[in-house]
Coordinates of C-alpha atoms in Angstrom, one line a residue:
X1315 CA 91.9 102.1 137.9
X1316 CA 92.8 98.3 136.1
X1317 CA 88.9 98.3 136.3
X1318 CA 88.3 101.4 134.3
X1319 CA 91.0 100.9 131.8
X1320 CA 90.2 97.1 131.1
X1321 CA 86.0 98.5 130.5
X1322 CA 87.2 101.0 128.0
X1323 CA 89.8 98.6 126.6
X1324 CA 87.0 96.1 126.1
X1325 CA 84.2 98.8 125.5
X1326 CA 86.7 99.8 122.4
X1327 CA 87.0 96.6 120.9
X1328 CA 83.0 96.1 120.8
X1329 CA 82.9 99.4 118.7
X1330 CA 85.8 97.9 116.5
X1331 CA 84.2 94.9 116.0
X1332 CA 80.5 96.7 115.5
X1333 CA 78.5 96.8 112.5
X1334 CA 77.6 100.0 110.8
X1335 CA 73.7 100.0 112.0
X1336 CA 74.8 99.7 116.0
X1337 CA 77.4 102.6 115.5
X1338 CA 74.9 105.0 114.1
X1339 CA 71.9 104.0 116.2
X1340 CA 74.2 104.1 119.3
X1341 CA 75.3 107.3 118.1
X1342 CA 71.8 108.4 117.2
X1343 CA 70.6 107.0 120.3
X1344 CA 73.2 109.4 122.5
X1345 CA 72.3 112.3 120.6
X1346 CA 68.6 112.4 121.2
X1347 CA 69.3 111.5 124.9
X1348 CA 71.5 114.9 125.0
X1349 CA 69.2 117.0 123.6
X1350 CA 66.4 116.1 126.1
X1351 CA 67.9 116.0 128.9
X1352 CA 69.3 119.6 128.0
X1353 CA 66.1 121.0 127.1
X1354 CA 64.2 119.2 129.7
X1355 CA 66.9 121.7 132.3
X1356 CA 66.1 124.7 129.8
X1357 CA 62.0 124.0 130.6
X1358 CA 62.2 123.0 134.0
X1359 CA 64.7 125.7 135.4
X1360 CA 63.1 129.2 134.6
X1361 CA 64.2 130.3 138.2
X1362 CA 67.7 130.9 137.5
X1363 CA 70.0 132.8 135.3
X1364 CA 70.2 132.7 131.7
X1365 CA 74.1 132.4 131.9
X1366 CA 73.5 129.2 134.5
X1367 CA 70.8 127.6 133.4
X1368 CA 72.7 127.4 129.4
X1369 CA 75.5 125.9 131.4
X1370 CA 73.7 123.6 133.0
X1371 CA 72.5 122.4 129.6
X1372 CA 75.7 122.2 127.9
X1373 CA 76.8 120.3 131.0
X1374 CA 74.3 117.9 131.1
X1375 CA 73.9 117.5 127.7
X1376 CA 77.9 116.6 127.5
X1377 CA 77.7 114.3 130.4
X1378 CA 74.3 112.2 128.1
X1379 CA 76.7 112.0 125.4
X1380 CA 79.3 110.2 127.5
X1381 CA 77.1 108.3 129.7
X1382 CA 75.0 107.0 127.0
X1383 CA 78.1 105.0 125.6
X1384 CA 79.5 103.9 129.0
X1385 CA 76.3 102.2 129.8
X1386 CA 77.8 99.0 127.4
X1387 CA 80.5 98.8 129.9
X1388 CA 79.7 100.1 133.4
X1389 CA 75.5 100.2 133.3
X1390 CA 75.3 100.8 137.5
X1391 CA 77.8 103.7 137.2
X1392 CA 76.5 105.4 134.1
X1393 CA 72.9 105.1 136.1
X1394 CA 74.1 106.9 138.5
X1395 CA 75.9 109.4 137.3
X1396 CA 72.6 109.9 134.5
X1397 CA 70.3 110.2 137.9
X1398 CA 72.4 113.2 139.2
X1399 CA 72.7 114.8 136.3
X1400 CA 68.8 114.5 135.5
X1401 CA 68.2 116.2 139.2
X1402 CA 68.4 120.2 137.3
X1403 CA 65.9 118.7 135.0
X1404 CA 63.1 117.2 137.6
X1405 CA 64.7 113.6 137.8
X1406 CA 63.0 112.8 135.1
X1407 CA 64.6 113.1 132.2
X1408 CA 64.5 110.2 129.3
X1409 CA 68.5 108.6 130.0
X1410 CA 67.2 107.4 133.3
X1411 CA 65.2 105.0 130.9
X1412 CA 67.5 104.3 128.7
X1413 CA 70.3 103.5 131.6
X1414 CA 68.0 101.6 133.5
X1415 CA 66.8 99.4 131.0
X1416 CA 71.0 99.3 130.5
X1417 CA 71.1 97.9 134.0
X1418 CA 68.2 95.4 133.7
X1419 CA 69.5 93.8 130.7
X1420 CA 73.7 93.8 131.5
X1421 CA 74.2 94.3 135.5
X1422 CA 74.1 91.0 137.3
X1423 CA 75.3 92.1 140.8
X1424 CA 72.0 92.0 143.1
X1425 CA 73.9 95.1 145.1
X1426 CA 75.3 97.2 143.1
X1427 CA 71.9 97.4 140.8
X1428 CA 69.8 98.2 144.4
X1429 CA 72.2 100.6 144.8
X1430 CA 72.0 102.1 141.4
X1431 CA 68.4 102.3 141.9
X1432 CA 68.3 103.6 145.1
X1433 CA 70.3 106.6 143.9
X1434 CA 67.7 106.9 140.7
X1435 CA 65.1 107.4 143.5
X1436 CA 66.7 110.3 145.8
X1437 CA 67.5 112.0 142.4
X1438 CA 64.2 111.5 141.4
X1439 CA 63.3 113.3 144.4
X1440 CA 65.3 115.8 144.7
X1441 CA 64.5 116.9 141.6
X1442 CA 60.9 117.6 142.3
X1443 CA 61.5 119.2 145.6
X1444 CA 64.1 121.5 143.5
X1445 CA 61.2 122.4 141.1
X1446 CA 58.7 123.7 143.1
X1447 CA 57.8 123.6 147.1
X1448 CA 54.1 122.3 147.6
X1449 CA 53.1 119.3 149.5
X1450 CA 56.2 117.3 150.5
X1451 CA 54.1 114.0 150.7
X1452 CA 52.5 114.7 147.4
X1453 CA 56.3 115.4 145.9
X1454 CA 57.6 112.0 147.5
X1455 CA 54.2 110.0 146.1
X1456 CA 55.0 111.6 142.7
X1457 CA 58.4 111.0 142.5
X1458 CA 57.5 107.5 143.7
X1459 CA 55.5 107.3 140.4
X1460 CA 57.9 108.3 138.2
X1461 CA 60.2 106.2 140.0
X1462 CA 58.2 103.3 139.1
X1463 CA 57.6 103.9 135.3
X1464 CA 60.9 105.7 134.1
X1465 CA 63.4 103.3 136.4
X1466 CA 61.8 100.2 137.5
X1467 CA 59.7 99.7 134.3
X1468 CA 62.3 99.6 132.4
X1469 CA 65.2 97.9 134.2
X1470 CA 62.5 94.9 134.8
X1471 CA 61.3 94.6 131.4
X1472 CA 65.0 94.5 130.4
X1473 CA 65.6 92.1 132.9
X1474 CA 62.9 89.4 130.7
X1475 CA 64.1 90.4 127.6
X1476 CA 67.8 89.4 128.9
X1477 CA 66.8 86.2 130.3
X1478 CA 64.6 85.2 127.4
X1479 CA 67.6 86.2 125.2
X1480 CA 70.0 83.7 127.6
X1481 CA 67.4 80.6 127.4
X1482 CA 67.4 81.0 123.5
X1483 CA 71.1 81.1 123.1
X1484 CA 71.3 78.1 125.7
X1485 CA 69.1 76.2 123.6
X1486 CA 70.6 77.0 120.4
X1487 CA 74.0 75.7 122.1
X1488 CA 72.2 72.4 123.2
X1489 CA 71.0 72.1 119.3
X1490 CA 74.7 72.7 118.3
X1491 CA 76.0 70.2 120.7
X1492 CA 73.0 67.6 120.1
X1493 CA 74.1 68.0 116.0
X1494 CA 77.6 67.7 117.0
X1495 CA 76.9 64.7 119.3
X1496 CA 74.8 62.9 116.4
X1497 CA 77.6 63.7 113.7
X1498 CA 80.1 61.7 116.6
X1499 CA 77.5 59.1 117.0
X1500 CA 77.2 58.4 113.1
X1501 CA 80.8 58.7 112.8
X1502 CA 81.4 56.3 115.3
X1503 CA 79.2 53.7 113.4
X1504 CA 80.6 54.5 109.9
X1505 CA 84.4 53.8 112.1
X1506 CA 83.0 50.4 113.4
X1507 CA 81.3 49.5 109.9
X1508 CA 84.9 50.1 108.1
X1509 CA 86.8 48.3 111.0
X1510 CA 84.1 45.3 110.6
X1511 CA 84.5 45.3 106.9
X1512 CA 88.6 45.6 107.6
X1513 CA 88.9 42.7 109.6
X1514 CA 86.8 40.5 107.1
X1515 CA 89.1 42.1 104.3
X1516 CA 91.9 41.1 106.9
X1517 CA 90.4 37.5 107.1
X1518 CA 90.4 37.4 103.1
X1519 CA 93.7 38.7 103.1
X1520 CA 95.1 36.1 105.4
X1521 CA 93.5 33.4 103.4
X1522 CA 95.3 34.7 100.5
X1523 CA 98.8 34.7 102.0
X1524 CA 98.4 31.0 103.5
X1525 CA 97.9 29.8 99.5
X1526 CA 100.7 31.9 98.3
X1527 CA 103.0 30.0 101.0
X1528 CA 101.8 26.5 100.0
X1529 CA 101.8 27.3 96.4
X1530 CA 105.3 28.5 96.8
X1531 CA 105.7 25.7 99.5
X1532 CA 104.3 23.5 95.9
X1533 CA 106.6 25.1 93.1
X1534 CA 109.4 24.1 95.3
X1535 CA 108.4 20.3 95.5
X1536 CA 107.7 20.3 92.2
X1537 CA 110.2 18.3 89.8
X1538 CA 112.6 20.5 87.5
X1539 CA 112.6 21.0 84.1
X1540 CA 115.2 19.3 81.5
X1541 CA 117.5 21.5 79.4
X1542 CA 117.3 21.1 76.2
X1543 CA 119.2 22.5 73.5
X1544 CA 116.0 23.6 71.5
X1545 CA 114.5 25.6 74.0
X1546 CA 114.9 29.3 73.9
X1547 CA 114.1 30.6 77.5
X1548 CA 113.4 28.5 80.8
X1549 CA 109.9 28.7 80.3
X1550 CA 109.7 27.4 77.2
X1551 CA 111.0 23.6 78.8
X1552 CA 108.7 24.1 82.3
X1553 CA 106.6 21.1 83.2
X1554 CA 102.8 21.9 83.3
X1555 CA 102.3 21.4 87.4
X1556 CA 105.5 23.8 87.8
X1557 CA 103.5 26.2 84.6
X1558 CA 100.4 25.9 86.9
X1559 CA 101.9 26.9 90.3
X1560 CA 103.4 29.7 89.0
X1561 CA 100.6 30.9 87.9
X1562 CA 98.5 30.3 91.3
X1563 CA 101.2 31.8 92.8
X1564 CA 100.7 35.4 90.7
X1565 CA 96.6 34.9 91.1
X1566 CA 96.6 34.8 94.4
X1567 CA 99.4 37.5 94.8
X1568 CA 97.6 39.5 93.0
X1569 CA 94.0 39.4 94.8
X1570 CA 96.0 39.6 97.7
X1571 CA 97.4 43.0 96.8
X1572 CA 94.0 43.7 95.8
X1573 CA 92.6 43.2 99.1
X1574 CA 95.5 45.0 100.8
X1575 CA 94.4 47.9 98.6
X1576 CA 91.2 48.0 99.9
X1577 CA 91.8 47.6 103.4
X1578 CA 93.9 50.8 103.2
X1579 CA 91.0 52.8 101.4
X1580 CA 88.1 51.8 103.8
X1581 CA 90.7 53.0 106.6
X1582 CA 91.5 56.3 105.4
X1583 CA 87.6 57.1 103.9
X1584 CA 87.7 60.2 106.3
X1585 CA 90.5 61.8 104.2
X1586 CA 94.2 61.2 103.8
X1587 CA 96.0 60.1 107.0
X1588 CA 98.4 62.6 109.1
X1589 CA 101.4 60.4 108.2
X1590 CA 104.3 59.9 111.2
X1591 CA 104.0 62.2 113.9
X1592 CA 105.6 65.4 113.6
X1593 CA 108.8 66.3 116.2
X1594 CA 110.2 69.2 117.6
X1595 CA 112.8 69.9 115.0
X1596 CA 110.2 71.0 112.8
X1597 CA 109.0 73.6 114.9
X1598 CA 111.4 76.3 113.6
X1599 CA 109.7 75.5 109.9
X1600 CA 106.0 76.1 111.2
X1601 CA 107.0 79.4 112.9
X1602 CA 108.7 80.5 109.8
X1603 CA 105.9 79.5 107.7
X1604 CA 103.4 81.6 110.1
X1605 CA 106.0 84.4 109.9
X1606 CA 105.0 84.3 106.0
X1607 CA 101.7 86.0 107.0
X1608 CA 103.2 89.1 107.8
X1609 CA 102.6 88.1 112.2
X1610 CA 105.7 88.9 114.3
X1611 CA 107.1 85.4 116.1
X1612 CA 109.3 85.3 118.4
X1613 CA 110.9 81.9 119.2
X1614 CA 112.5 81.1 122.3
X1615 CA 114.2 77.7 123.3
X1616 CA 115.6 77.5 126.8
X1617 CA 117.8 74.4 128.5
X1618 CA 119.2 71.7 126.3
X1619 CA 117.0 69.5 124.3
X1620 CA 115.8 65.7 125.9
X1621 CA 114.6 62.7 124.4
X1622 CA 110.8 62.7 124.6
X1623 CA 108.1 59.7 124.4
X1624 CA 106.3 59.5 121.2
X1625 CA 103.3 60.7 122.1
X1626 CA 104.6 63.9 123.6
X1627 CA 106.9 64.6 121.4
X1628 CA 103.9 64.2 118.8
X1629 CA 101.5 66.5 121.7
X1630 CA 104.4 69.0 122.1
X1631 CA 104.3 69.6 118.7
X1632 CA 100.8 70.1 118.2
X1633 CA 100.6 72.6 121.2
X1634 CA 102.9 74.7 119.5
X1635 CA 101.2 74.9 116.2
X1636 CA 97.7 74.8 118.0
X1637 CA 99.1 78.4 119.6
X1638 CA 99.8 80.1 116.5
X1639 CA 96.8 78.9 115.1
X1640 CA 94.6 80.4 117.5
X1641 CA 96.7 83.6 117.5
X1642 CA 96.4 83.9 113.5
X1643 CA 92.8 82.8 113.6
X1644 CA 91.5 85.4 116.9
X1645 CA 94.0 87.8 116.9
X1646 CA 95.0 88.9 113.7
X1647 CA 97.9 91.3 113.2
X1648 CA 99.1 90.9 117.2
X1649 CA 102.7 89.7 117.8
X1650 CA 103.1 86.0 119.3
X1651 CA 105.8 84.4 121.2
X1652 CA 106.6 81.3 121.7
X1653 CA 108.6 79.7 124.2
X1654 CA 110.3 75.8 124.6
X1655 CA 112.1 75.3 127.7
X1656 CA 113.4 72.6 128.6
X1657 CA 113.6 72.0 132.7
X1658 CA 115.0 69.2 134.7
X1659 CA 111.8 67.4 134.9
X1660 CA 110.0 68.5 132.4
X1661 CA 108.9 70.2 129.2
X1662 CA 107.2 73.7 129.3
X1663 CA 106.0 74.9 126.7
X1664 CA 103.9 78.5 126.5
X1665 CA 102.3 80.6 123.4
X1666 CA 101.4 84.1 124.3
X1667 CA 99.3 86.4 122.0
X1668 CA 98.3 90.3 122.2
X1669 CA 95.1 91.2 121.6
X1670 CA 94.0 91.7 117.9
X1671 CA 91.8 91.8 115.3
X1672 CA 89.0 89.3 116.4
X1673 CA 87.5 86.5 114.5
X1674 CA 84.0 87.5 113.0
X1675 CA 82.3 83.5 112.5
X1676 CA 81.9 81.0 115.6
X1677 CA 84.0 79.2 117.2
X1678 CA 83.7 75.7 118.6
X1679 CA 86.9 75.3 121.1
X1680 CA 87.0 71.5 119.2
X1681 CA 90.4 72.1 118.4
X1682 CA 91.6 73.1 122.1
X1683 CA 89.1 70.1 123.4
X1684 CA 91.0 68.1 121.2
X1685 CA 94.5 69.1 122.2
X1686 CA 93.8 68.8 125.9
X1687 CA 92.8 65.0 125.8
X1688 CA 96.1 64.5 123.3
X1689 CA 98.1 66.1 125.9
X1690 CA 96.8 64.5 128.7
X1691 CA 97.4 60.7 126.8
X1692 CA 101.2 61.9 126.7
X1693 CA 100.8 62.4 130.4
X1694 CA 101.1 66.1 130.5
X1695 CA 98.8 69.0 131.4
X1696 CA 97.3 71.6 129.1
X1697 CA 96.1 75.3 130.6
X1698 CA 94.9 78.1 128.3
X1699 CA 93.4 81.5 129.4
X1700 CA 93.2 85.3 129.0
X1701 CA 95.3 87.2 131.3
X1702 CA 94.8 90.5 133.0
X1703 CA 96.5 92.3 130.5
X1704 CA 94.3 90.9 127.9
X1705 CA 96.9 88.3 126.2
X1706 CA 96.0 85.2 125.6
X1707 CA 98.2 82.2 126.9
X1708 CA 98.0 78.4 125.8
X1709 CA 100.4 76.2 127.7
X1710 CA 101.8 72.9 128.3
X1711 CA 103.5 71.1 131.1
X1712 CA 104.8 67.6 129.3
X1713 CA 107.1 64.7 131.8
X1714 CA 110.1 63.0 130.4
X1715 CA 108.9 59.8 131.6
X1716 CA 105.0 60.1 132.7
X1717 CA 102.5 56.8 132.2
X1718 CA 99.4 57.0 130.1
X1719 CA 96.6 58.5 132.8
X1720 CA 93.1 56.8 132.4
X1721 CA 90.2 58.2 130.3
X1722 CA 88.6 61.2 132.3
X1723 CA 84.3 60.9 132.6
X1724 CA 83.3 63.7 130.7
X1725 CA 80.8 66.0 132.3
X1726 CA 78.0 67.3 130.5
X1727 CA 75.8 70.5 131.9
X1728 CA 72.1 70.0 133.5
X1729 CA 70.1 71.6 130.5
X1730 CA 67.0 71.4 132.3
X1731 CA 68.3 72.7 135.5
X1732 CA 69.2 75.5 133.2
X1733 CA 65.8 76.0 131.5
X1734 CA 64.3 75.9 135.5
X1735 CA 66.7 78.5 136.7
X1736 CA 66.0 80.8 133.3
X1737 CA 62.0 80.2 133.6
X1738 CA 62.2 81.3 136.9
X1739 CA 64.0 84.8 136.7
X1740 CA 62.0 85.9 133.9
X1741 CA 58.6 85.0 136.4
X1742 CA 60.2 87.0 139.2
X1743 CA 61.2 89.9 136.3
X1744 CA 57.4 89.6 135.5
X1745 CA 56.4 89.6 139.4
X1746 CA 58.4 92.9 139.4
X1747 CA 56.5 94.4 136.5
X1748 CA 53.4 93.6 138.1
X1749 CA 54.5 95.0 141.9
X1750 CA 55.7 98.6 140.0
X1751 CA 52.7 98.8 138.1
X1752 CA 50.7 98.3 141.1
X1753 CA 53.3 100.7 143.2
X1754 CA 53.0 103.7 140.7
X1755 CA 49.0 103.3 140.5
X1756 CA 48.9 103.4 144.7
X1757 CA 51.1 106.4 144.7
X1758 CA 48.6 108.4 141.9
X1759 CA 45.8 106.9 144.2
X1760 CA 47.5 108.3 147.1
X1761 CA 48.8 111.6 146.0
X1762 CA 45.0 112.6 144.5
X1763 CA 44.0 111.8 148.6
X1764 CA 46.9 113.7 149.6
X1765 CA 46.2 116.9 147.7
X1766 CA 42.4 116.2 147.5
X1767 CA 40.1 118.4 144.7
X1768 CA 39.7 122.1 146.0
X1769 CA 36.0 122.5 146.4
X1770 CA 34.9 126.1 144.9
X1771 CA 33.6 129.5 146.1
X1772 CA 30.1 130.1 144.1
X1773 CA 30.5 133.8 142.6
X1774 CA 27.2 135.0 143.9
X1775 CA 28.2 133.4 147.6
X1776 CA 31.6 135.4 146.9
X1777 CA 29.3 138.8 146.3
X1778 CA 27.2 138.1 148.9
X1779 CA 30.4 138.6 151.6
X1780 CA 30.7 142.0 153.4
X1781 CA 33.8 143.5 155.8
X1782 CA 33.1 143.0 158.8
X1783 CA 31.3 139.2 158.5
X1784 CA 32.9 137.3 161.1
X1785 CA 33.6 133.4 160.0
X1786 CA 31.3 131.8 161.3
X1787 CA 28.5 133.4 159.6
X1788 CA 30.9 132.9 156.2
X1789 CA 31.4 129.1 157.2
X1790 CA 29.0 127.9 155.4
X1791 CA 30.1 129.5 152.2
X1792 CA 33.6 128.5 152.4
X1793 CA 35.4 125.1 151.9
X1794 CA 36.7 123.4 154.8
X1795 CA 40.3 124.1 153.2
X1796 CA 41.7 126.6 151.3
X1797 CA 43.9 126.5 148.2
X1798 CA 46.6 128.3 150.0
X1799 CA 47.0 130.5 153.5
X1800 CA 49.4 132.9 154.0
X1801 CA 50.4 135.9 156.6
X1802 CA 50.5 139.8 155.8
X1803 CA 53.4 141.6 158.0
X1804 CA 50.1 143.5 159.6
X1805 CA 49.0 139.7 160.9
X1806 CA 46.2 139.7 158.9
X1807 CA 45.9 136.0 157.3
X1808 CA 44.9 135.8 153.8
X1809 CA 43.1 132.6 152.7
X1810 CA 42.6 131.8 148.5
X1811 CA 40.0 129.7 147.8
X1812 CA 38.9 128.2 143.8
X1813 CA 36.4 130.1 142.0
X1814 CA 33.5 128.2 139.9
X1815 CA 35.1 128.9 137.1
X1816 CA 32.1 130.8 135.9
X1817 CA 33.6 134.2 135.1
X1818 CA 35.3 135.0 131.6
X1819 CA 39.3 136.3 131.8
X1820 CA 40.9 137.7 128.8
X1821 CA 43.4 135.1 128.8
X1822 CA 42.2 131.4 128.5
X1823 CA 44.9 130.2 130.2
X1824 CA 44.1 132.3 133.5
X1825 CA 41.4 131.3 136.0
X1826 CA 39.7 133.6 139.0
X1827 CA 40.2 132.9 142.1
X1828 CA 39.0 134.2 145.1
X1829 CA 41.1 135.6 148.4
X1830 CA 39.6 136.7 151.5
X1831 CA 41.5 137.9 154.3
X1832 CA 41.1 137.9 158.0
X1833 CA 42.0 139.7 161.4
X1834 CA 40.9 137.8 164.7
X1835 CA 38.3 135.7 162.6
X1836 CA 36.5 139.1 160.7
X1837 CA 36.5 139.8 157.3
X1838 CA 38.8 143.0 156.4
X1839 CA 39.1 142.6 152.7
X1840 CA 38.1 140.6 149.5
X1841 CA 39.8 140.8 146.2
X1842 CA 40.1 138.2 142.6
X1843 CA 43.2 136.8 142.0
X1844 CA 43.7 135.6 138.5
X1845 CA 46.5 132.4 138.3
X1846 CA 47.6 130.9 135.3
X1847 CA 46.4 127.1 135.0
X1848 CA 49.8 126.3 133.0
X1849 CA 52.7 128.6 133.5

């Protein structure tokens, strides 16, 4: 039951989150499977009621317009459910395509999808032995056949497109990750260009420093002025050298500010810096300016508050706002709590969101990348998933007193291993096109051997034939088999053979045939029997 409820919770939120076009061709697309499946029951079941065989219409046709929908979700299940409902119909009927091609291109479990298909084939089956009563190795061959090209066909062909659909998004995300990795790499040389061009700034710098200390170092060696009753300020009465390491002294202080000014600017060329790190005092502002956005918060602080490194004071605060980041950013609209407790140990810290209105662009994960390697340089451990229930939780787990851990190797995926695994499903989905092409062309091989071509009765031979011939003087005029054989309540045996098709009927849809019947091997009676070729 948590199955089938999370399915349709998730099958609703891909409608939601639809464009127009898929709604209306998916709603197109169960409509037309409804209609023929009901009208495939209304052609194919003449031999019973009126009043059942509309029912069983409606009810199929009802049971398309559900099915057709919970292939998105459940592809295995809606196959076979779609394979007993086609069973009225002949086992044939055009949602067996469209659910196995479902299965081919969403199911992934090797058993479930044998299974699926296994049912498709009884129904099948069954369906053909419900229509009509000949040959039961010529029914099993034909439903064999359409077997082959209404459920296997399809489901493998779906199968390739799938795989070829999973290699391109896998190389598209190696392009995203190669540009990201190039941006990092030209970053990282623009970083060691500034620091290079910093430290010879800093060099500069220190030069500059050192001659404002012995200028200063000189202005105070240097001999004071005389005071003089004519003179109007200090200045006017300074000695030259005193006059001239002043003004070194406000040169060099200058071009030293300079340079100080230009350190700072190649250091902060990305953008302005984050200033000090933020604290958990200010968490109360950041919920309430999220609160602004119309979102329901909820704040929760447990234990007393403790003293906290730098860095995870700094990381505690980021996880918060990090979590109602997410929550505003991929589910808009759905309430968020937010929890700081304080343990013994410890600081746990834990932003839940409801599911919501989803975010329509792409997401990288950078910023939750980013967070776990701040969290884990303050020592503590990050966790984020989507629970059961379908909320989301981001949480943290950050010491008191916990030492710096080293850098982690990162771990990048086999891309080519990748590309070998994909290549290699879609040649075994294209070995499986090939082995139900060749299947469904043995089994029309096999059934035209099976039912073999009914050799006629020449009219004139048929004339020729008097009561009273025994057969083996009539032998020779009649095929080895007949058409059909079958017993009078007298015992007489009655044996229908093909006429040459020589003689003219009324109706162009009839054809003569010719039945001759027997008692202990001699001829009692002859007669025509006209059959429809296509009732």
């Amino acid at each position: 039951m948590p199955t089938l409820i999370r399915s349709v919770t998730t099958w609703w939120r891909a409608v939601r989150t639809a464009g127009r076009g898929r709604v209306v061709f998916e709603c197109c697309l169960a409509l037309f499977c409804a209609l023929t499946t009901a009208w495939s029951v209304v052609g194919l079941m003449p031999w019973t009621s009126d009043g059942l065989q509309i029912a069983t219409a409606l009810f199929t046709g009802l049971a398309s317009l559900v099915l057709t929908p919970l292939r998105l979700v459940l592809p295995v299940t809606a196959l076979v459910l779609g394979s007993l409902i086609s069973i009225p119909g002949g086992g044939s009927s055009l949602i067996v395509s469209v659910l196995s091609f479902s299965v081919g291109y969403r199911a992934k479990k090797a058993l479930a999808v044998t299974f699926g298909y296994l049912v498709s084939l009884i129904a099948c089956t069954a369906g053909l032995f419900v229509q009509e009563a000949g040959n039961p190795v010529f029914n099993i061959l034909i439903a064999i056949v359409l077997f082959c090209f209404l459920s296997i066909l399809p489901g493998a062909i779906a199968a390739i497109l799938a795989q070829r659909r999973l290699l391109v998004m896998t190389m598209n995300q190696r392009n995203i990750e190669l540009h990201e990795q190039q941006l990092v790499v030209a970053g990282q040389a623009q970083s060691r260009e500034r620091n290079r061009i910093a430290a010879e700034l800093h060099d500069s710098l220190g030069h500059r420093l050192t001659l404002i200390s012995l200028y200063a170092g000189g202005l105070a060696q240097a001999p004071k002025p005389a005071l003089s009753a004519q003179a109007s300020t200090p200045s006017a009465i300074e000695s030259p050298e005193r006059q001239q390491a002043l003004g070194l002294l406000r040169d060099t202080s200058a071009q030293a500010m300079g340079e100080l000014r230009q350190i700072l600017k190649v250091l902060h060329q990305d953008g302005p810096a984050e200033g000090a790190g933020r604290s958990m005092q200010e968490v109360e502002q950041t919920v309430e300016a999220a609160r602004q956005t119309g979102t329901a918060i909820e704040l929760v602080r447990l234990g007393h508050p403790r003293p906290l490194p730098m860095l995870a004071e700094h990381a505690a605060y980021r996880v918060v706002q990090e979590g109602i980041t997410n929550a505003l950013k991929h589910a808009r609209g759905a309430p968020v709590r937010v929890e700081v407790r304080y343990d013994d140990e410890a600081l746990f810290i834990e932003v839940r969101n409801r599911p919501g209105l989803p975010y329509e662009g792409q997401s990288t994960g950078q910023g939750l990348h980013g967070l776990t390697e701040r969290v884990r340089l303050a020592g503590g451990v990050l966790s984020h998933s989507r629970l059961e229930t379908g909320e989301f939780r981001l949480g943290a787990v950050l010491p008191y007193d916990a030492e710096i851990p080293d850098p982690t190797p990162v771990v990048t995926g086999d891309f080519r291993q990748e590309i070998r695994r994909t290549s290699r499903r879609q040649k075994i989905g294209l070995v499986g096109v090939g082995v139900t092409v060749l299947v469904a062309m043995s089994s029309c091989v096999a059934s035209i051997v099976v039912v073999g071509v009914d050799e006629p009765v020449d009219q004139g031979a048929f004339r020729s034939m008097r009561k009273g011939d025994d057969m083996e003087r009539l032998r020779h005029l009649l095929p080895d088999e007949p058409m059909s054989q079958r017993t009078k309540e007298n015992g007489e045996i009655c044996r229908t053979y093909s006429g040459d098709g020589l003689e003219n009927t009324d109706d162009e849809n009839t054809t003569i045939n010719y039945e001759l019947c027997f008692r202990d091997e001699i001829l009692v009676s002859k007669r025509k029997v006209e059959e429809e070729l296509f009732p």
